[in-house]
Amino acid sequence: MDRIDTRAARRLFLQAHALMDRPAGPGKGADLAALVLRLGFVQVDSVNTLARAHDLILWSRRPAYRPAHLRVLNDRDRATFEHWTHDASVIPVGFFPQWRLRFARDRDRLRRRWKDWHGSAFHDEIDTVLRHVTEHGPVHSAEIGGPRPEKSTGWWDWHPSKTALEYLWRCGELAVTRREGFRKHYDLTERVIPPEQLNARLPEAEIIDWACRAALDRLGFATSGELAAFFALVTPAEAKDWAAAACARGEIREAGIETAQGSLRKVLLRPDTLETLGDLPEPPRRMRLLSPFDPALRDRKRAERLFGFHYRIEIFVPEAQRRYGYYVFPLLEGDRVAARADIAAERQTGALHLRALWPEPGITWGKGRTERLMAELHRLLPLAGCDRVTVADGWLRETAAQG
């Protein structure tokens, strides 16, 4: 079995996620659509301590990108649509026919599961909500249904009409036509998705084959479980069966990836992938600030195996118990995760404020790295809506502790 060392595996993975390229390009229109297609999807998240996850993911590869560019691409050009992978995501509209498999499977699964979470009252609202949208056009959750609690405590106390809206969206009856702020506006799917994609129908077997191939292309190498988890469109059993059949046909093969911990992990890859390893470019030397939900780091276990980078979101950890901070950003330097930083946009004062930074084990933090960090923070100012960088006293901390 062929072996791929850790450094080559990192570079192969980063190349698949457009992080070995020099960050350049207009970051809008066809260029932005091509980037979303290359990544496969971009996770949407509401936290905005610096910039929202989807905006930071796209900006880190296209510094000219601005949030309005994605709104044009999605809301006007309809080159993407919003739906579910492992979480809410922006997805190339060309994938819409494949997502019909997800719609069909979610229809019964969510009806049963959400009964336990939200109660069964939303079942009676489904037809009413669908009729309302049909007759009146796009709506958001506050525009339909009865009185709301004075203060929401989260998704688990959704009003039945809100639950019905989300259910109809997850089942493909409704689509997100736009967001205002971060609030979704829903309309009939046929009024959102272009006819070419709306009317296409694919056999289930073809969708499973596509999902596994498309995931492998965007991961570079993977186990069958990682293939299933990438889009969360097919089951682990379906991905395992696909992998066995593809191996038997000689379309993929097994190889061993050396992990950062020194073990060998058996993965699947295309035969020609091994031939490309020597042609991978040197990564840019610049420091890159990444979203915690960046596709290169979203799979926490994979990130730990490849980069030796242990990361946990601490939003829900009581402040006194946090190891680092509320929302801490990884910093990629070349093909290594060099540090993590607690950074926030203090928009009332216009300051992008560096509170603290922890180098990763094995990283010596000197003047050169500080200069590259400051250059990155200054590049971030337009995206963050700030006009200057400020630094806390004692910002450089001890090396990050291992998880």
PDB file of C-alpha atoms in Angstrom, residues 106-344:
ATOM      1  CA  ASP A 106     -35.898  14.327   5.496  1.00  0.00           C
ATOM      2  CA  ARG A 107     -39.635  14.355   4.883  1.00  0.00           C
ATOM      3  CA  ASP A 108     -40.388  11.393   7.141  1.00  0.00           C
ATOM      4  CA  ARG A 109     -37.278  11.538   9.340  1.00  0.00           C
ATOM      5  CA  LEU A 110     -37.794  15.114  10.491  1.00  0.00           C
ATOM      6  CA  ARG A 111     -41.539  14.723  10.938  1.00  0.00           C
ATOM      7  CA  ARG A 112     -40.842  12.029  13.512  1.00  0.00           C
ATOM      8  CA  ARG A 113     -37.786  13.620  15.124  1.00  0.00           C
ATOM      9  CA  TRP A 114     -39.179  17.123  15.416  1.00  0.00           C
ATOM     10  CA  LYS A 115     -42.315  15.771  17.077  1.00  0.00           C
ATOM     11  CA  ASP A 116     -40.102  14.952  20.061  1.00  0.00           C
ATOM     12  CA  TRP A 117     -38.290  18.311  19.974  1.00  0.00           C
ATOM     13  CA  HIS A 118     -41.063  20.736  19.116  1.00  0.00           C
ATOM     14  CA  GLY A 119     -44.248  18.771  19.723  1.00  0.00           C
ATOM     15  CA  SER A 120     -46.686  17.663  17.040  1.00  0.00           C
ATOM     16  CA  ALA A 121     -48.529  20.984  16.718  1.00  0.00           C
ATOM     17  CA  PHE A 122     -46.443  21.955  13.687  1.00  0.00           C
ATOM     18  CA  HIS A 123     -47.993  19.056  11.726  1.00  0.00           C
ATOM     19  CA  ASP A 124     -51.306  20.930  11.668  1.00  0.00           C
ATOM     20  CA  GLU A 125     -49.572  24.096  10.437  1.00  0.00           C
ATOM     21  CA  ILE A 126     -47.853  22.615   7.387  1.00  0.00           C
ATOM     22  CA  ASP A 127     -50.728  22.992   4.913  1.00  0.00           C
ATOM     23  CA  THR A 128     -51.685  26.410   6.326  1.00  0.00           C
ATOM     24  CA  VAL A 129     -48.148  27.753   6.001  1.00  0.00           C
ATOM     25  CA  LEU A 130     -47.739  26.356   2.486  1.00  0.00           C
ATOM     26  CA  ARG A 131     -51.020  27.903   1.394  1.00  0.00           C
ATOM     27  CA  HIS A 132     -50.035  31.257   2.915  1.00  0.00           C
ATOM     28  CA  VAL A 133     -46.727  31.340   1.008  1.00  0.00           C
ATOM     29  CA  THR A 134     -48.455  30.253  -2.207  1.00  0.00           C
ATOM     30  CA  GLU A 135     -50.985  33.080  -1.960  1.00  0.00           C
ATOM     31  CA  HIS A 136     -48.884  35.868  -0.447  1.00  0.00           C
ATOM     32  CA  GLY A 137     -45.319  35.246  -1.565  1.00  0.00           C
ATOM     33  CA  PRO A 138     -42.096  35.290   0.487  1.00  0.00           C
ATOM     34  CA  VAL A 139     -42.409  35.329   4.267  1.00  0.00           C
ATOM     35  CA  HIS A 140     -40.178  35.144   7.299  1.00  0.00           C
ATOM     36  CA  SER A 141     -41.090  33.359  10.503  1.00  0.00           C
ATOM     37  CA  ALA A 142     -42.323  36.452  12.373  1.00  0.00           C
ATOM     38  CA  GLU A 143     -44.958  37.143   9.713  1.00  0.00           C
ATOM     39  CA  ILE A 144     -47.037  34.021  10.237  1.00  0.00           C
ATOM     40  CA  GLY A 145     -48.620  32.168  13.126  1.00  0.00           C
ATOM     41  CA  GLY A 146     -49.948  33.266  16.473  1.00  0.00           C
ATOM     42  CA  PRO A 147     -48.395  35.036  19.469  1.00  0.00           C
ATOM     43  CA  ARG A 148     -44.725  34.360  20.242  1.00  0.00           C
ATOM     44  CA  PRO A 149     -43.073  33.954  23.633  1.00  0.00           C
ATOM     45  CA  GLU A 150     -41.736  37.283  24.885  1.00  0.00           C
ATOM     46  CA  LYS A 151     -38.229  35.914  24.823  1.00  0.00           C
ATOM     47  CA  SER A 152     -37.002  32.970  22.776  1.00  0.00           C
ATOM     48  CA  THR A 153     -34.670  30.511  24.444  1.00  0.00           C
ATOM     49  CA  GLY A 154     -33.483  28.919  21.176  1.00  0.00           C
ATOM     50  CA  TRP A 155     -34.517  26.553  18.361  1.00  0.00           C
ATOM     51  CA  TRP A 156     -36.247  24.207  20.811  1.00  0.00           C
ATOM     52  CA  ASP A 157     -39.056  26.681  21.505  1.00  0.00           C
ATOM     53  CA  TRP A 158     -39.864  27.381  17.863  1.00  0.00           C
ATOM     54  CA  HIS A 159     -43.453  28.444  17.268  1.00  0.00           C
ATOM     55  CA  PRO A 160     -45.385  25.718  15.325  1.00  0.00           C
ATOM     56  CA  SER A 161     -45.561  27.966  12.241  1.00  0.00           C
ATOM     57  CA  LYS A 162     -41.788  28.531  12.358  1.00  0.00           C
ATOM     58  CA  THR A 163     -41.266  24.787  12.663  1.00  0.00           C
ATOM     59  CA  ALA A 164     -43.585  24.222   9.701  1.00  0.00           C
ATOM     60  CA  LEU A 165     -41.610  26.735   7.622  1.00  0.00           C
ATOM     61  CA  GLU A 166     -38.343  25.004   8.437  1.00  0.00           C
ATOM     62  CA  TYR A 167     -39.862  21.596   7.778  1.00  0.00           C
ATOM     63  CA  LEU A 168     -41.171  22.655   4.358  1.00  0.00           C
ATOM     64  CA  TRP A 169     -37.752  24.116   3.550  1.00  0.00           C
ATOM     65  CA  ARG A 170     -35.919  20.971   4.596  1.00  0.00           C
ATOM     66  CA  CYS A 171     -38.318  18.889   2.493  1.00  0.00           C
ATOM     67  CA  GLY A 172     -37.805  21.025  -0.602  1.00  0.00           C
ATOM     68  CA  GLU A 173     -41.312  22.494  -0.797  1.00  0.00           C
ATOM     69  CA  LEU A 174     -39.978  25.940   0.111  1.00  0.00           C
ATOM     70  CA  ALA A 175     -36.630  27.578  -0.613  1.00  0.00           C
ATOM     71  CA  VAL A 176     -34.769  30.449   0.986  1.00  0.00           C
ATOM     72  CA  THR A 177     -35.176  33.324  -1.439  1.00  0.00           C
ATOM     73  CA  ARG A 178     -32.982  35.737   0.537  1.00  0.00           C
ATOM     74  CA  ARG A 179     -31.760  36.701   3.991  1.00  0.00           C
ATOM     75  CA  GLU A 180     -32.170  40.118   5.523  1.00  0.00           C
ATOM     76  CA  GLY A 181     -29.751  40.547   8.362  1.00  0.00           C
ATOM     77  CA  PHE A 182     -29.593  36.873   9.150  1.00  0.00           C
ATOM     78  CA  ARG A 183     -33.343  36.183   8.909  1.00  0.00           C
ATOM     79  CA  LYS A 184     -34.425  33.719   6.238  1.00  0.00           C
ATOM     80  CA  HIS A 185     -37.239  34.618   3.831  1.00  0.00           C
ATOM     81  CA  TYR A 186     -38.986  31.611   2.319  1.00  0.00           C
ATOM     82  CA  ASP A 187     -40.831  31.229  -0.967  1.00  0.00           C
ATOM     83  CA  LEU A 188     -42.129  28.373  -3.079  1.00  0.00           C
ATOM     84  CA  THR A 189     -39.202  26.409  -4.469  1.00  0.00           C
ATOM     85  CA  GLU A 190     -40.510  26.750  -8.028  1.00  0.00           C
ATOM     86  CA  ARG A 191     -40.271  30.533  -7.679  1.00  0.00           C
ATOM     87  CA  VAL A 192     -36.646  30.397  -6.509  1.00  0.00           C
ATOM     88  CA  ILE A 193     -34.792  27.572  -8.279  1.00  0.00           C
ATOM     89  CA  PRO A 194     -34.173  28.003 -12.044  1.00  0.00           C
ATOM     90  CA  PRO A 195     -36.263  25.633 -14.224  1.00  0.00           C
ATOM     91  CA  GLU A 196     -33.275  23.660 -15.534  1.00  0.00           C
ATOM     92  CA  GLN A 197     -32.333  22.476 -12.056  1.00  0.00           C
ATOM     93  CA  LEU A 198     -35.873  22.467 -10.665  1.00  0.00           C
ATOM     94  CA  ASN A 199     -37.179  20.046 -13.284  1.00  0.00           C
ATOM     95  CA  ALA A 200     -34.215  17.656 -13.379  1.00  0.00           C
ATOM     96  CA  ARG A 201     -34.693  14.224 -11.842  1.00  0.00           C
ATOM     97  CA  LEU A 202     -31.908  11.729 -11.155  1.00  0.00           C
ATOM     98  CA  PRO A 203     -32.052   8.060 -10.097  1.00  0.00           C
ATOM     99  CA  GLU A 204     -31.054   7.395  -6.497  1.00  0.00           C
ATOM    100  CA  ALA A 205     -28.067   5.254  -7.537  1.00  0.00           C
ATOM    101  CA  GLU A 206     -26.750   8.067  -9.716  1.00  0.00           C
ATOM    102  CA  ILE A 207     -27.022  10.534  -6.848  1.00  0.00           C
ATOM    103  CA  ILE A 208     -25.127   8.220  -4.486  1.00  0.00           C
ATOM    104  CA  ASP A 209     -22.386   7.744  -7.083  1.00  0.00           C
ATOM    105  CA  TRP A 210     -22.164  11.504  -7.671  1.00  0.00           C
ATOM    106  CA  ALA A 211     -22.086  12.333  -3.959  1.00  0.00           C
ATOM    107  CA  CYS A 212     -19.185   9.976  -3.262  1.00  0.00           C
ATOM    108  CA  ARG A 213     -17.172  11.070  -6.300  1.00  0.00           C
ATOM    109  CA  ALA A 214     -17.782  14.760  -5.642  1.00  0.00           C
ATOM    110  CA  ALA A 215     -16.784  14.376  -1.992  1.00  0.00           C
ATOM    111  CA  LEU A 216     -13.574  12.531  -2.882  1.00  0.00           C
ATOM    112  CA  ASP A 217     -12.643  15.264  -5.369  1.00  0.00           C
ATOM    113  CA  ARG A 218     -13.017  17.882  -2.634  1.00  0.00           C
ATOM    114  CA  LEU A 219     -11.202  15.933   0.065  1.00  0.00           C
ATOM    115  CA  GLY A 220      -8.330  14.534  -2.003  1.00  0.00           C
ATOM    116  CA  PHE A 221      -8.407  11.360   0.075  1.00  0.00           C
ATOM    117  CA  ALA A 222     -10.921   9.976   2.564  1.00  0.00           C
ATOM    118  CA  THR A 223     -12.403   6.987   4.298  1.00  0.00           C
ATOM    119  CA  SER A 224     -15.856   5.899   3.175  1.00  0.00           C
ATOM    120  CA  GLY A 225     -17.261   7.422   6.366  1.00  0.00           C
ATOM    121  CA  GLU A 226     -15.686  10.782   5.499  1.00  0.00           C
ATOM    122  CA  LEU A 227     -17.188  10.576   2.023  1.00  0.00           C
ATOM    123  CA  ALA A 228     -20.648  10.110   3.526  1.00  0.00           C
ATOM    124  CA  ALA A 229     -20.147  12.929   6.030  1.00  0.00           C
ATOM    125  CA  PHE A 230     -18.912  15.503   3.523  1.00  0.00           C
ATOM    126  CA  PHE A 231     -22.288  16.456   2.023  1.00  0.00           C
ATOM    127  CA  ALA A 232     -24.299  14.382   4.550  1.00  0.00           C
ATOM    128  CA  LEU A 233     -26.334  13.319   1.534  1.00  0.00           C
ATOM    129  CA  VAL A 234     -25.791   9.544   1.603  1.00  0.00           C
ATOM    130  CA  THR A 235     -25.557   7.049   4.443  1.00  0.00           C
ATOM    131  CA  PRO A 236     -22.271   5.540   5.691  1.00  0.00           C
ATOM    132  CA  ALA A 237     -23.452   2.140   4.435  1.00  0.00           C
ATOM    133  CA  GLU A 238     -24.123   3.535   0.952  1.00  0.00           C
ATOM    134  CA  ALA A 239     -20.692   5.171   0.858  1.00  0.00           C
ATOM    135  CA  LYS A 240     -19.032   1.946   2.031  1.00  0.00           C
ATOM    136  CA  ASP A 241     -20.771  -0.070  -0.699  1.00  0.00           C
ATOM    137  CA  TRP A 242     -19.829   2.558  -3.296  1.00  0.00           C
ATOM    138  CA  ALA A 243     -16.190   2.459  -2.208  1.00  0.00           C
ATOM    139  CA  ALA A 244     -16.028  -1.345  -2.433  1.00  0.00           C
ATOM    140  CA  ALA A 245     -17.497  -1.314  -5.938  1.00  0.00           C
ATOM    141  CA  ALA A 246     -15.268   1.570  -7.099  1.00  0.00           C
ATOM    142  CA  CYS A 247     -12.183  -0.226  -5.756  1.00  0.00           C
ATOM    143  CA  ALA A 248     -13.190  -3.407  -7.574  1.00  0.00           C
ATOM    144  CA  ARG A 249     -13.478  -1.417 -10.816  1.00  0.00           C
ATOM    145  CA  GLY A 250     -10.055   0.167 -10.261  1.00  0.00           C
ATOM    146  CA  GLU A 251     -11.517   3.675 -10.094  1.00  0.00           C
ATOM    147  CA  ILE A 252     -10.128   4.299  -6.613  1.00  0.00           C
ATOM    148  CA  ARG A 253      -7.451   2.608  -4.528  1.00  0.00           C
ATOM    149  CA  GLU A 254      -6.263   2.387  -0.958  1.00  0.00           C
ATOM    150  CA  ALA A 255      -3.286   4.272   0.437  1.00  0.00           C
ATOM    151  CA  GLY A 256      -1.866   5.076   3.846  1.00  0.00           C
ATOM    152  CA  ILE A 257      -1.700   8.605   5.202  1.00  0.00           C
ATOM    153  CA  GLU A 258       0.880   9.322   7.895  1.00  0.00           C
ATOM    154  CA  THR A 259      -0.852  11.344  10.601  1.00  0.00           C
ATOM    155  CA  ALA A 260       0.632  14.098  12.721  1.00  0.00           C
ATOM    156  CA  GLN A 261       0.591  11.621  15.628  1.00  0.00           C
ATOM    157  CA  GLY A 262       2.768   9.140  13.702  1.00  0.00           C
ATOM    158  CA  SER A 263       0.141   6.507  12.926  1.00  0.00           C
ATOM    159  CA  LEU A 264      -0.881   5.270   9.485  1.00  0.00           C
ATOM    160  CA  ARG A 265      -4.487   5.826   8.440  1.00  0.00           C
ATOM    161  CA  LYS A 266      -5.928   3.841   5.544  1.00  0.00           C
ATOM    162  CA  VAL A 267      -7.799   6.019   3.055  1.00  0.00           C
ATOM    163  CA  LEU A 268      -9.233   5.934  -0.450  1.00  0.00           C
ATOM    164  CA  LEU A 269      -8.067   8.080  -3.348  1.00  0.00           C
ATOM    165  CA  ARG A 270      -8.056   8.204  -7.107  1.00  0.00           C
ATOM    166  CA  PRO A 271      -5.056   6.411  -8.710  1.00  0.00           C
ATOM    167  CA  ASP A 272      -3.816   9.590 -10.404  1.00  0.00           C
ATOM    168  CA  THR A 273      -3.755  11.484  -7.105  1.00  0.00           C
ATOM    169  CA  LEU A 274      -0.397   9.951  -6.200  1.00  0.00           C
ATOM    170  CA  GLU A 275       1.066  11.252  -9.462  1.00  0.00           C
ATOM    171  CA  THR A 276       0.130  14.834  -8.607  1.00  0.00           C
ATOM    172  CA  LEU A 277       1.918  14.969  -5.245  1.00  0.00           C
ATOM    173  CA  GLY A 278       5.209  16.099  -6.741  1.00  0.00           C
ATOM    174  CA  ASP A 279       3.498  18.878  -8.676  1.00  0.00           C
ATOM    175  CA  LEU A 280       1.806  20.588  -5.741  1.00  0.00           C
ATOM    176  CA  PRO A 281       2.945  24.208  -5.422  1.00  0.00           C
ATOM    177  CA  GLU A 282       4.577  25.719  -2.388  1.00  0.00           C
ATOM    178  CA  PRO A 283       1.877  27.307  -0.226  1.00  0.00           C
ATOM    179  CA  PRO A 284       1.814  31.091   0.182  1.00  0.00           C
ATOM    180  CA  ARG A 285       3.933  32.221   3.153  1.00  0.00           C
ATOM    181  CA  ARG A 286       1.375  34.762   4.288  1.00  0.00           C
ATOM    182  CA  MET A 287      -0.578  34.308   7.490  1.00  0.00           C
ATOM    183  CA  ARG A 288      -4.247  33.462   6.858  1.00  0.00           C
ATOM    184  CA  LEU A 289      -6.989  33.857   9.412  1.00  0.00           C
ATOM    185  CA  LEU A 290      -9.601  31.120   8.960  1.00  0.00           C
ATOM    186  CA  SER A 291     -13.128  30.656  10.172  1.00  0.00           C
ATOM    187  CA  PRO A 292     -13.535  27.861  12.750  1.00  0.00           C
ATOM    188  CA  PHE A 293     -16.018  26.455  10.207  1.00  0.00           C
ATOM    189  CA  ASP A 294     -13.606  26.624   7.284  1.00  0.00           C
ATOM    190  CA  PRO A 295     -13.938  23.442   5.192  1.00  0.00           C
ATOM    191  CA  ALA A 296     -10.278  22.681   5.855  1.00  0.00           C
ATOM    192  CA  LEU A 297     -10.924  22.543   9.623  1.00  0.00           C
ATOM    193  CA  ARG A 298     -14.641  21.788   9.997  1.00  0.00           C
ATOM    194  CA  ASP A 299     -13.950  18.067  10.492  1.00  0.00           C
ATOM    195  CA  ARG A 300     -12.189  18.466  13.839  1.00  0.00           C
ATOM    196  CA  LYS A 301     -10.830  14.914  13.975  1.00  0.00           C
ATOM    197  CA  ARG A 302      -9.393  15.180  10.457  1.00  0.00           C
ATOM    198  CA  ALA A 303      -7.786  18.531  11.326  1.00  0.00           C
ATOM    199  CA  GLU A 304      -6.188  16.969  14.392  1.00  0.00           C
ATOM    200  CA  ARG A 305      -4.849  14.012  12.412  1.00  0.00           C
ATOM    201  CA  LEU A 306      -3.416  16.175   9.611  1.00  0.00           C
ATOM    202  CA  PHE A 307      -2.293  19.311  11.422  1.00  0.00           C
ATOM    203  CA  GLY A 308      -2.027  18.192  15.050  1.00  0.00           C
ATOM    204  CA  PHE A 309      -4.549  20.965  15.708  1.00  0.00           C
ATOM    205  CA  HIS A 310      -7.059  20.306  18.482  1.00  0.00           C
ATOM    206  CA  TYR A 311      -9.958  22.769  18.375  1.00  0.00           C
ATOM    207  CA  ARG A 312     -13.248  23.145  20.172  1.00  0.00           C
ATOM    208  CA  ILE A 313     -15.770  25.954  19.943  1.00  0.00           C
ATOM    209  CA  GLU A 314     -16.177  27.488  23.416  1.00  0.00           C
ATOM    210  CA  ILE A 315     -19.296  29.578  22.785  1.00  0.00           C
ATOM    211  CA  PHE A 316     -21.352  27.390  25.093  1.00  0.00           C
ATOM    212  CA  VAL A 317     -18.620  26.979  27.712  1.00  0.00           C
ATOM    213  CA  PRO A 318     -19.038  29.243  30.776  1.00  0.00           C
ATOM    214  CA  GLU A 319     -16.569  32.114  30.520  1.00  0.00           C
ATOM    215  CA  ALA A 320     -14.616  31.121  33.617  1.00  0.00           C
ATOM    216  CA  GLN A 321     -14.074  27.631  32.183  1.00  0.00           C
ATOM    217  CA  ARG A 322     -12.894  28.641  28.696  1.00  0.00           C
ATOM    218  CA  ARG A 323      -9.365  27.674  27.781  1.00  0.00           C
ATOM    219  CA  TYR A 324      -9.034  30.324  25.080  1.00  0.00           C
ATOM    220  CA  GLY A 325     -12.106  32.442  24.342  1.00  0.00           C
ATOM    221  CA  TYR A 326     -15.668  32.773  23.129  1.00  0.00           C
ATOM    222  CA  TYR A 327     -14.802  32.481  19.426  1.00  0.00           C
ATOM    223  CA  VAL A 328     -11.163  31.882  18.556  1.00  0.00           C
ATOM    224  CA  PHE A 329      -9.764  31.905  15.015  1.00  0.00           C
ATOM    225  CA  PRO A 330      -7.163  29.479  13.623  1.00  0.00           C
ATOM    226  CA  LEU A 331      -4.201  31.020  11.794  1.00  0.00           C
ATOM    227  CA  LEU A 332      -2.807  29.096   8.818  1.00  0.00           C
ATOM    228  CA  GLU A 333       0.781  29.755   7.789  1.00  0.00           C
ATOM    229  CA  GLY A 334       1.888  27.856   4.726  1.00  0.00           C
ATOM    230  CA  ASP A 335       0.777  24.280   5.317  1.00  0.00           C
ATOM    231  CA  ARG A 336       0.696  24.491   9.135  1.00  0.00           C
ATOM    232  CA  VAL A 337      -1.773  25.837  11.653  1.00  0.00           C
ATOM    233  CA  ALA A 338       0.560  28.225  13.448  1.00  0.00           C
ATOM    234  CA  ALA A 339      -1.670  29.684  16.159  1.00  0.00           C
ATOM    235  CA  ARG A 340      -5.140  30.537  17.346  1.00  0.00           C
ATOM    236  CA  ALA A 341      -6.227  34.076  18.148  1.00  0.00           C
ATOM    237  CA  ASP A 342      -9.011  35.767  20.079  1.00  0.00           C
ATOM    238  CA  ILE A 343      -9.979  38.662  17.798  1.00  0.00           C
ATOM    239  CA  ALA A 344     -13.141  40.766  17.743  1.00  0.00           C
TER     240      ALA A 344
END
